[in-house]
Amino acid sequence: MNLAICPGSFDPITRGHVDIIRRASKIFDKVIVLVLTNPNKKHTFPISERRRLIESALGECENIVVDSYSGLLADYAKNVGATAIVKGLRAMSDFEYEFQMALTNKKLNPALETVFLTSSAENMYLSSSMVRQVALFGGDISPFVPPEILDDVHNVLKIINQGGNE
Ligand code: PNS
């Protein structure tokens, strides 16, 4: 079985992420959407919320599961027998960082290939940080997040901004 991982911070999941995950699920037998910690970022949504939002956004999909991990992606991949990491590439600005991560993961786990899918044109500019920023200033985030999680994203951000983060 060809098992792939779509890793990320998903803080929160955007329409761009959903597009990449669904396309990956057509190429691989099974896809694990893996919520990880990016030490270079200060995450806004707690991991439990990020997982819940991903599950709501994706709904029932036969060959997609959601998981989280607090260690190295390369180790997780080894543990579950994944052969590929799938990432979306939006623009040239993503390339250097993604290339660096792909080579690092390959060194840590030589059996692991990183596969890049080009972002769909309508999602080229999308990012979780943009979603958080627009929401923070009361803007409309409906074009950026899946409709299934729109209310939840607003509610969670409201609680977090009022100081109720876990
Ligand atoms: O959505 P992001 O923040 O661009 O995803 C980056 C992420 C979470 C995939 C990356 O930071 C990661 O793999 N974190 C887990 C720790 C790890 O394995 N680091 C080494 C990869 S260079």
Short mmCIF file of N, CA and C and ligand atoms in Angstrom, two decimals:
data_model
loop_
_atom_site.label_atom_id
_atom_site.label_comp_id
_atom_site.label_asym_id
_atom_site.label_seq_id
_atom_site.Cartn_x
_atom_site.Cartn_y
_atom_site.Cartn_z
N MET A 1 0.84 -1.20 0.00
CA MET A 1 0.00 0.00 0.00
C MET A 1 0.88 1.26 0.00
N ASN A 2 0.53 2.18 -0.87
CA ASN A 2 1.25 3.45 -0.93
C ASN A 2 0.67 4.44 0.06
N LEU A 3 1.42 4.66 1.14
CA LEU A 3 0.92 5.54 2.21
C LEU A 3 1.67 6.88 2.17
N ALA A 4 0.91 7.97 2.13
CA ALA A 4 1.53 9.30 2.08
C ALA A 4 1.10 10.12 3.29
N ILE A 5 1.94 11.08 3.62
CA ILE A 5 1.63 12.00 4.72
C ILE A 5 1.54 13.42 4.16
N CYS A 6 0.45 14.11 4.51
CA CYS A 6 0.36 15.55 4.22
C CYS A 6 0.62 16.26 5.55
N PRO A 7 1.85 16.73 5.78
CA PRO A 7 2.17 17.34 7.07
C PRO A 7 1.97 18.84 7.05
N GLY A 8 1.82 19.42 8.23
CA GLY A 8 1.73 20.87 8.29
C GLY A 8 1.35 21.36 9.66
N SER A 9 1.34 22.68 9.79
CA SER A 9 0.89 23.28 11.04
C SER A 9 -0.64 23.38 11.05
N PHE A 10 -1.22 23.65 9.89
CA PHE A 10 -2.68 23.75 9.75
C PHE A 10 -3.27 24.67 10.84
N ASP A 11 -2.83 25.89 10.86
CA ASP A 11 -3.14 26.80 11.98
C ASP A 11 -3.91 28.03 11.53
N PRO A 12 -5.10 27.91 10.94
CA PRO A 12 -5.91 26.72 10.75
C PRO A 12 -5.80 26.21 9.30
N ILE A 13 -6.47 25.08 9.05
CA ILE A 13 -6.52 24.53 7.68
C ILE A 13 -7.24 25.54 6.75
N THR A 14 -6.72 25.66 5.53
CA THR A 14 -7.32 26.59 4.54
C THR A 14 -7.87 25.79 3.35
N ARG A 15 -8.52 26.51 2.46
CA ARG A 15 -9.02 25.87 1.23
C ARG A 15 -7.86 25.30 0.41
N GLY A 16 -6.71 25.97 0.50
CA GLY A 16 -5.52 25.50 -0.23
C GLY A 16 -5.06 24.14 0.28
N HIS A 17 -5.04 23.98 1.61
CA HIS A 17 -4.66 22.69 2.20
C HIS A 17 -5.62 21.59 1.74
N VAL A 18 -6.92 21.90 1.80
CA VAL A 18 -7.93 20.89 1.45
C VAL A 18 -7.73 20.42 0.01
N ASP A 19 -7.44 21.37 -0.86
CA ASP A 19 -7.22 21.03 -2.27
C ASP A 19 -6.04 20.07 -2.42
N ILE A 20 -4.94 20.37 -1.74
CA ILE A 20 -3.75 19.50 -1.85
C ILE A 20 -4.05 18.11 -1.27
N ILE A 21 -4.71 18.07 -0.12
CA ILE A 21 -5.01 16.78 0.55
C ILE A 21 -5.90 15.91 -0.36
N ARG A 22 -6.93 16.52 -0.93
CA ARG A 22 -7.85 15.74 -1.77
C ARG A 22 -7.14 15.23 -3.03
N ARG A 23 -6.28 16.08 -3.59
CA ARG A 23 -5.54 15.64 -4.79
C ARG A 23 -4.58 14.51 -4.43
N ALA A 24 -3.94 14.62 -3.26
CA ALA A 24 -3.01 13.56 -2.81
C ALA A 24 -3.77 12.24 -2.61
N SER A 25 -5.01 12.35 -2.12
CA SER A 25 -5.79 11.13 -1.83
C SER A 25 -6.20 10.40 -3.11
N LYS A 26 -6.10 11.11 -4.25
CA LYS A 26 -6.40 10.44 -5.53
C LYS A 26 -5.17 9.73 -6.08
N ILE A 27 -3.99 10.13 -5.60
CA ILE A 27 -2.75 9.55 -6.10
C ILE A 27 -2.29 8.38 -5.23
N PHE A 28 -2.50 8.51 -3.91
CA PHE A 28 -2.00 7.48 -2.98
C PHE A 28 -3.15 6.64 -2.44
N ASP A 29 -2.81 5.42 -1.98
CA ASP A 29 -3.86 4.53 -1.44
C ASP A 29 -4.45 5.11 -0.16
N LYS A 30 -3.56 5.67 0.67
CA LYS A 30 -4.04 6.25 1.92
C LYS A 30 -3.22 7.50 2.25
N VAL A 31 -3.88 8.50 2.82
CA VAL A 31 -3.19 9.74 3.19
C VAL A 31 -3.43 10.02 4.67
N ILE A 32 -2.34 10.31 5.37
CA ILE A 32 -2.47 10.76 6.76
C ILE A 32 -2.21 12.26 6.78
N VAL A 33 -3.19 13.02 7.22
CA VAL A 33 -3.00 14.46 7.41
C VAL A 33 -2.42 14.61 8.81
N LEU A 34 -1.16 15.06 8.87
CA LEU A 34 -0.45 15.05 10.14
C LEU A 34 -0.20 16.46 10.67
N VAL A 35 -0.78 16.74 11.82
CA VAL A 35 -0.58 18.04 12.46
C VAL A 35 0.69 17.98 13.29
N LEU A 36 1.64 18.85 12.96
CA LEU A 36 2.95 18.85 13.62
C LEU A 36 3.23 20.21 14.22
N THR A 37 4.30 20.26 14.98
CA THR A 37 4.75 21.54 15.52
C THR A 37 5.85 22.08 14.64
N ASN A 38 5.71 23.34 14.24
CA ASN A 38 6.78 24.01 13.52
C ASN A 38 7.46 24.94 14.52
N PRO A 39 8.67 24.58 14.95
CA PRO A 39 9.34 25.36 15.99
C PRO A 39 9.62 26.81 15.58
N ASN A 40 9.54 27.08 14.28
CA ASN A 40 9.79 28.46 13.82
C ASN A 40 8.53 29.34 13.92
N LYS A 41 7.42 28.73 14.29
CA LYS A 41 6.17 29.50 14.34
C LYS A 41 5.58 29.44 15.74
N LYS A 42 4.87 30.52 16.08
CA LYS A 42 4.12 30.51 17.34
C LYS A 42 2.69 30.15 16.94
N HIS A 43 2.26 28.93 17.30
CA HIS A 43 0.94 28.49 16.85
C HIS A 43 -0.17 29.18 17.63
N THR A 44 -1.26 29.45 16.92
CA THR A 44 -2.42 30.11 17.54
C THR A 44 -3.44 29.10 18.04
N PHE A 45 -3.81 28.17 17.16
CA PHE A 45 -4.82 27.17 17.53
C PHE A 45 -4.15 26.00 18.26
N PRO A 46 -4.74 25.55 19.38
CA PRO A 46 -4.20 24.36 20.04
C PRO A 46 -4.28 23.15 19.08
N ILE A 47 -3.40 22.18 19.28
CA ILE A 47 -3.36 21.01 18.37
C ILE A 47 -4.72 20.32 18.30
N SER A 48 -5.40 20.19 19.43
CA SER A 48 -6.71 19.49 19.43
C SER A 48 -7.70 20.23 18.53
N GLU A 49 -7.66 21.57 18.54
CA GLU A 49 -8.57 22.35 17.68
C GLU A 49 -8.19 22.21 16.22
N ARG A 50 -6.86 22.22 15.95
CA ARG A 50 -6.41 22.10 14.56
C ARG A 50 -6.87 20.76 13.98
N ARG A 51 -6.77 19.71 14.80
CA ARG A 51 -7.22 18.38 14.34
C ARG A 51 -8.72 18.38 14.09
N ARG A 52 -9.47 18.96 15.02
CA ARG A 52 -10.94 18.96 14.91
C ARG A 52 -11.37 19.74 13.66
N LEU A 53 -10.72 20.87 13.40
CA LEU A 53 -11.08 21.67 12.22
C LEU A 53 -10.77 20.92 10.93
N ILE A 54 -9.64 20.20 10.92
CA ILE A 54 -9.29 19.42 9.71
C ILE A 54 -10.35 18.34 9.47
N GLU A 55 -10.73 17.65 10.55
CA GLU A 55 -11.73 16.58 10.41
C GLU A 55 -13.05 17.15 9.89
N SER A 56 -13.46 18.30 10.43
CA SER A 56 -14.72 18.91 9.97
C SER A 56 -14.61 19.34 8.51
N ALA A 57 -13.46 19.90 8.14
CA ALA A 57 -13.29 20.41 6.77
C ALA A 57 -13.29 19.27 5.76
N LEU A 58 -12.74 18.13 6.13
CA LEU A 58 -12.61 17.03 5.16
C LEU A 58 -13.83 16.13 5.13
N GLY A 59 -14.57 16.05 6.24
CA GLY A 59 -15.73 15.15 6.31
C GLY A 59 -15.27 13.70 6.20
N GLU A 60 -16.20 12.84 5.83
CA GLU A 60 -15.89 11.42 5.71
C GLU A 60 -15.13 11.14 4.42
N CYS A 61 -13.90 10.70 4.50
CA CYS A 61 -13.14 10.31 3.31
C CYS A 61 -12.52 8.96 3.61
N GLU A 62 -12.85 8.04 2.76
CA GLU A 62 -12.45 6.64 2.94
C GLU A 62 -10.95 6.45 3.20
N ASN A 63 -10.12 7.18 2.45
CA ASN A 63 -8.67 6.91 2.53
C ASN A 63 -7.87 8.06 3.15
N ILE A 64 -8.55 8.92 3.92
CA ILE A 64 -7.84 10.02 4.59
C ILE A 64 -8.08 9.92 6.10
N VAL A 65 -6.99 9.96 6.86
CA VAL A 65 -7.13 10.02 8.33
C VAL A 65 -6.32 11.21 8.85
N VAL A 66 -6.70 11.67 10.03
CA VAL A 66 -6.02 12.82 10.63
C VAL A 66 -5.31 12.36 11.90
N ASP A 67 -4.07 12.83 12.08
CA ASP A 67 -3.32 12.46 13.27
C ASP A 67 -2.45 13.65 13.68
N SER A 68 -1.86 13.58 14.85
CA SER A 68 -0.91 14.62 15.26
C SER A 68 0.29 13.94 15.91
N TYR A 69 1.41 14.68 15.94
CA TYR A 69 2.66 14.11 16.45
C TYR A 69 3.53 15.24 16.96
N SER A 70 4.23 14.97 18.06
CA SER A 70 5.03 16.07 18.63
C SER A 70 6.51 15.93 18.31
N GLY A 71 6.89 14.91 17.53
CA GLY A 71 8.30 14.69 17.22
C GLY A 71 8.63 15.00 15.77
N LEU A 72 9.65 14.29 15.28
CA LEU A 72 10.11 14.51 13.90
C LEU A 72 9.20 13.81 12.89
N LEU A 73 8.93 14.50 11.82
CA LEU A 73 8.12 13.93 10.73
C LEU A 73 8.76 12.65 10.18
N ALA A 74 10.08 12.67 10.03
CA ALA A 74 10.78 11.51 9.46
C ALA A 74 10.60 10.26 10.34
N ASP A 75 10.56 10.47 11.65
CA ASP A 75 10.37 9.34 12.58
C ASP A 75 8.95 8.82 12.50
N TYR A 76 8.01 9.75 12.46
CA TYR A 76 6.60 9.34 12.36
C TYR A 76 6.40 8.51 11.09
N ALA A 77 6.99 8.99 9.99
CA ALA A 77 6.84 8.29 8.70
C ALA A 77 7.40 6.87 8.79
N LYS A 78 8.54 6.75 9.46
CA LYS A 78 9.16 5.42 9.63
C LYS A 78 8.23 4.52 10.44
N ASN A 79 7.68 5.07 11.52
CA ASN A 79 6.81 4.28 12.41
C ASN A 79 5.58 3.74 11.70
N VAL A 80 5.01 4.54 10.79
CA VAL A 80 3.76 4.09 10.14
C VAL A 80 4.02 3.46 8.76
N GLY A 81 5.28 3.49 8.30
CA GLY A 81 5.60 2.88 7.00
C GLY A 81 5.19 3.73 5.82
N ALA A 82 5.18 5.05 6.00
CA ALA A 82 4.83 5.94 4.88
C ALA A 82 6.00 6.04 3.91
N THR A 83 5.70 6.15 2.62
CA THR A 83 6.76 6.24 1.62
C THR A 83 6.89 7.66 1.05
N ALA A 84 5.90 8.49 1.30
CA ALA A 84 5.95 9.83 0.70
C ALA A 84 5.38 10.91 1.61
N ILE A 85 5.95 12.09 1.45
CA ILE A 85 5.40 13.31 2.06
C ILE A 85 4.84 14.11 0.89
N VAL A 86 3.63 14.61 1.04
CA VAL A 86 3.07 15.45 -0.03
C VAL A 86 2.91 16.86 0.50
N LYS A 87 3.47 17.82 -0.24
CA LYS A 87 3.35 19.23 0.14
C LYS A 87 2.89 20.06 -1.04
N GLY A 88 2.20 21.13 -0.74
CA GLY A 88 1.78 22.04 -1.79
C GLY A 88 2.82 23.13 -1.97
N LEU A 89 3.05 23.51 -3.22
CA LEU A 89 3.97 24.62 -3.51
C LEU A 89 3.16 25.75 -4.11
N ARG A 90 3.22 26.91 -3.46
CA ARG A 90 2.43 28.04 -3.96
C ARG A 90 3.23 28.90 -4.92
N ALA A 91 4.41 29.28 -4.50
CA ALA A 91 5.19 30.22 -5.32
C ALA A 91 6.66 29.92 -5.13
N MET A 92 7.48 30.61 -5.87
CA MET A 92 8.93 30.43 -5.73
C MET A 92 9.38 30.68 -4.30
N SER A 93 8.66 31.57 -3.61
CA SER A 93 9.06 31.91 -2.23
C SER A 93 8.95 30.70 -1.29
N ASP A 94 8.11 29.74 -1.62
CA ASP A 94 8.01 28.52 -0.80
C ASP A 94 9.19 27.59 -1.04
N PHE A 95 9.82 27.75 -2.20
CA PHE A 95 10.69 26.69 -2.70
C PHE A 95 11.91 26.40 -1.82
N GLU A 96 12.63 27.44 -1.43
CA GLU A 96 13.88 27.23 -0.70
C GLU A 96 13.64 26.51 0.62
N TYR A 97 12.63 26.96 1.34
CA TYR A 97 12.27 26.37 2.63
C TYR A 97 11.82 24.91 2.46
N GLU A 98 10.98 24.68 1.46
CA GLU A 98 10.46 23.32 1.23
C GLU A 98 11.58 22.38 0.76
N PHE A 99 12.47 22.90 -0.06
CA PHE A 99 13.59 22.11 -0.58
C PHE A 99 14.50 21.67 0.59
N GLN A 100 14.74 22.62 1.48
CA GLN A 100 15.57 22.36 2.67
C GLN A 100 14.92 21.26 3.53
N MET A 101 13.62 21.38 3.75
CA MET A 101 12.92 20.38 4.57
C MET A 101 12.92 19.01 3.89
N ALA A 102 12.72 19.00 2.58
CA ALA A 102 12.69 17.72 1.84
C ALA A 102 14.04 17.01 1.96
N LEU A 103 15.12 17.77 1.80
CA LEU A 103 16.45 17.15 1.87
C LEU A 103 16.77 16.68 3.29
N THR A 104 16.33 17.45 4.28
CA THR A 104 16.56 17.05 5.67
C THR A 104 15.80 15.77 5.98
N ASN A 105 14.55 15.73 5.57
CA ASN A 105 13.73 14.53 5.83
C ASN A 105 14.30 13.30 5.12
N LYS A 106 14.83 13.51 3.93
CA LYS A 106 15.42 12.40 3.15
C LYS A 106 16.67 11.86 3.86
N LYS A 107 17.43 12.79 4.44
CA LYS A 107 18.64 12.38 5.17
C LYS A 107 18.26 11.59 6.42
N LEU A 108 17.22 12.06 7.11
CA LEU A 108 16.78 11.40 8.34
C LEU A 108 16.10 10.07 8.07
N ASN A 109 15.42 9.98 6.93
CA ASN A 109 14.68 8.75 6.58
C ASN A 109 14.81 8.55 5.06
N PRO A 110 15.88 7.84 4.62
CA PRO A 110 16.16 7.73 3.17
C PRO A 110 15.05 7.06 2.36
N ALA A 111 14.14 6.36 3.05
CA ALA A 111 13.05 5.69 2.30
C ALA A 111 11.93 6.66 1.96
N LEU A 112 12.04 7.88 2.44
CA LEU A 112 10.95 8.84 2.32
C LEU A 112 11.17 9.83 1.18
N GLU A 113 10.23 9.86 0.24
CA GLU A 113 10.29 10.83 -0.86
C GLU A 113 9.37 12.00 -0.56
N THR A 114 9.76 13.20 -0.96
CA THR A 114 8.84 14.33 -0.86
C THR A 114 8.31 14.65 -2.25
N VAL A 115 6.98 14.71 -2.34
CA VAL A 115 6.32 15.00 -3.62
C VAL A 115 5.64 16.36 -3.50
N PHE A 116 5.91 17.23 -4.47
CA PHE A 116 5.29 18.55 -4.45
C PHE A 116 4.15 18.63 -5.45
N LEU A 117 3.01 19.12 -4.99
CA LEU A 117 1.90 19.39 -5.91
C LEU A 117 1.79 20.91 -6.04
N THR A 118 1.65 21.38 -7.27
CA THR A 118 1.52 22.83 -7.44
C THR A 118 0.15 23.28 -6.95
N SER A 119 0.17 24.37 -6.25
CA SER A 119 -1.08 24.93 -5.75
C SER A 119 -2.01 25.26 -6.91
N SER A 120 -3.30 25.10 -6.70
CA SER A 120 -4.25 25.54 -7.73
C SER A 120 -4.19 27.07 -7.82
N ALA A 121 -4.44 27.57 -9.02
CA ALA A 121 -4.27 29.02 -9.25
C ALA A 121 -5.04 29.86 -8.24
N GLU A 122 -6.25 29.43 -7.91
CA GLU A 122 -7.08 30.26 -7.00
C GLU A 122 -6.58 30.25 -5.56
N ASN A 123 -5.65 29.33 -5.25
CA ASN A 123 -5.15 29.26 -3.88
C ASN A 123 -3.70 29.73 -3.74
N MET A 124 -3.13 30.26 -4.81
CA MET A 124 -1.71 30.62 -4.84
C MET A 124 -1.30 31.53 -3.69
N TYR A 125 -2.21 32.41 -3.29
CA TYR A 125 -1.85 33.45 -2.31
C TYR A 125 -2.26 33.09 -0.89
N LEU A 126 -2.94 31.96 -0.74
CA LEU A 126 -3.54 31.63 0.57
C LEU A 126 -2.55 31.16 1.61
N SER A 127 -2.73 31.60 2.85
CA SER A 127 -1.92 31.06 3.95
C SER A 127 -2.71 31.16 5.24
N SER A 128 -2.36 30.29 6.19
CA SER A 128 -3.04 30.31 7.48
C SER A 128 -2.82 31.63 8.20
N SER A 129 -1.60 32.18 8.06
CA SER A 129 -1.32 33.43 8.78
C SER A 129 -2.17 34.57 8.23
N MET A 130 -2.44 34.54 6.92
CA MET A 130 -3.30 35.56 6.31
C MET A 130 -4.72 35.42 6.87
N VAL A 131 -5.18 34.17 6.99
CA VAL A 131 -6.52 33.92 7.53
C VAL A 131 -6.62 34.48 8.95
N ARG A 132 -5.60 34.22 9.77
CA ARG A 132 -5.64 34.68 11.16
C ARG A 132 -5.64 36.21 11.22
N GLN A 133 -4.84 36.81 10.33
CA GLN A 133 -4.73 38.26 10.35
C GLN A 133 -6.04 38.92 9.90
N VAL A 134 -6.64 38.41 8.83
CA VAL A 134 -7.90 38.98 8.35
C VAL A 134 -8.97 38.84 9.43
N ALA A 135 -9.02 37.65 10.06
CA ALA A 135 -10.02 37.41 11.11
C ALA A 135 -9.80 38.33 12.30
N LEU A 136 -8.55 38.54 12.65
CA LEU A 136 -8.22 39.38 13.81
C LEU A 136 -8.79 40.78 13.68
N PHE A 137 -8.77 41.30 12.42
CA PHE A 137 -9.26 42.66 12.21
C PHE A 137 -10.69 42.69 11.69
N GLY A 138 -11.40 41.58 11.90
CA GLY A 138 -12.83 41.56 11.58
C GLY A 138 -13.16 41.40 10.13
N GLY A 139 -12.20 40.99 9.30
CA GLY A 139 -12.47 40.82 7.87
C GLY A 139 -13.18 39.51 7.57
N ASP A 140 -13.59 39.37 6.32
CA ASP A 140 -14.33 38.19 5.88
C ASP A 140 -13.36 37.09 5.46
N ILE A 141 -13.34 35.99 6.20
CA ILE A 141 -12.41 34.90 5.87
C ILE A 141 -13.09 33.80 5.05
N SER A 142 -14.35 34.01 4.68
CA SER A 142 -15.07 32.93 3.99
C SER A 142 -14.44 32.51 2.66
N PRO A 143 -13.73 33.41 1.93
CA PRO A 143 -13.11 32.91 0.68
C PRO A 143 -11.89 32.02 0.94
N PHE A 144 -11.39 32.04 2.17
CA PHE A 144 -10.11 31.38 2.45
C PHE A 144 -10.22 30.05 3.19
N VAL A 145 -11.27 29.90 4.00
CA VAL A 145 -11.39 28.65 4.78
C VAL A 145 -12.57 27.83 4.27
N PRO A 146 -12.51 26.50 4.43
CA PRO A 146 -13.64 25.67 3.98
C PRO A 146 -14.91 26.10 4.71
N PRO A 147 -16.05 26.12 4.01
CA PRO A 147 -17.29 26.62 4.62
C PRO A 147 -17.68 25.84 5.87
N GLU A 148 -17.32 24.57 5.93
CA GLU A 148 -17.71 23.72 7.07
C GLU A 148 -17.12 24.21 8.40
N ILE A 149 -16.02 24.98 8.32
CA ILE A 149 -15.36 25.36 9.58
C ILE A 149 -15.37 26.87 9.83
N LEU A 150 -16.07 27.58 8.97
CA LEU A 150 -16.05 29.05 9.07
C LEU A 150 -16.44 29.53 10.47
N ASP A 151 -17.59 29.06 10.97
CA ASP A 151 -18.06 29.51 12.29
C ASP A 151 -17.10 29.08 13.38
N ASP A 152 -16.62 27.85 13.27
CA ASP A 152 -15.71 27.33 14.30
C ASP A 152 -14.43 28.15 14.37
N VAL A 153 -13.88 28.52 13.22
CA VAL A 153 -12.64 29.30 13.21
C VAL A 153 -12.88 30.64 13.92
N HIS A 154 -14.01 31.28 13.58
CA HIS A 154 -14.33 32.55 14.23
C HIS A 154 -14.46 32.37 15.74
N ASN A 155 -15.20 31.33 16.14
CA ASN A 155 -15.44 31.13 17.58
C ASN A 155 -14.15 30.84 18.34
N VAL A 156 -13.32 29.97 17.77
CA VAL A 156 -12.08 29.62 18.47
C VAL A 156 -11.18 30.85 18.57
N LEU A 157 -11.09 31.62 17.47
CA LEU A 157 -10.24 32.82 17.50
C LEU A 157 -10.75 33.84 18.52
N LYS A 158 -12.09 33.92 18.63
CA LYS A 158 -12.67 34.86 19.60
C LYS A 158 -12.23 34.46 21.01
N ILE A 159 -12.34 33.17 21.32
CA ILE A 159 -11.96 32.69 22.66
C ILE A 159 -10.47 32.94 22.90
N ILE A 160 -9.66 32.62 21.88
CA ILE A 160 -8.20 32.78 22.03
C ILE A 160 -7.86 34.25 22.24
N ASN A 161 -8.49 35.13 21.44
CA ASN A 161 -8.16 36.55 21.56
C ASN A 161 -8.66 37.17 22.87
N GLN A 162 -9.63 36.47 23.50
CA GLN A 162 -10.09 36.95 24.81
C GLN A 162 -9.22 36.39 25.93
N GLY A 163 -8.22 35.60 25.54
CA GLY A 163 -7.29 35.08 26.55
C GLY A 163 -7.66 33.72 27.08
N GLY A 164 -8.51 32.98 26.34
CA GLY A 164 -8.95 31.67 26.83
C GLY A 164 -8.19 30.51 26.27
N ASN A 165 -7.04 30.76 25.65
CA ASN A 165 -6.24 29.68 25.03
C ASN A 165 -5.78 28.68 26.08
N GLU A 166 -5.70 27.36 25.69
CA GLU A 166 -5.25 26.35 26.66
C GLU A 166 -3.74 26.38 26.86
O1 PNS B 1 2.71 24.20 7.64
P1 PNS B 1 4.17 24.35 7.93
O2 PNS B 1 4.37 25.15 9.21
O3 PNS B 1 4.95 24.93 6.78
O4 PNS B 1 4.74 22.88 8.17
C1 PNS B 1 6.06 22.67 8.62
C2 PNS B 1 6.15 21.35 9.36
C3 PNS B 1 5.19 21.33 10.56
C4 PNS B 1 5.79 20.22 8.40
C5 PNS B 1 7.62 21.18 9.84
O5 PNS B 1 7.97 22.23 10.72
C6 PNS B 1 7.86 19.84 10.52
O6 PNS B 1 8.04 18.84 9.86
N1 PNS B 1 7.82 19.83 11.88
C7 PNS B 1 8.05 18.63 12.66
C8 PNS B 1 9.50 18.57 13.15
C9 PNS B 1 10.43 18.08 12.04
O7 PNS B 1 10.35 16.97 11.59
N2 PNS B 1 11.35 18.97 11.63
C10 PNS B 1 12.34 18.65 10.64
C11 PNS B 1 11.88 18.91 9.24
S1 PNS B 1 13.05 19.96 8.51
#
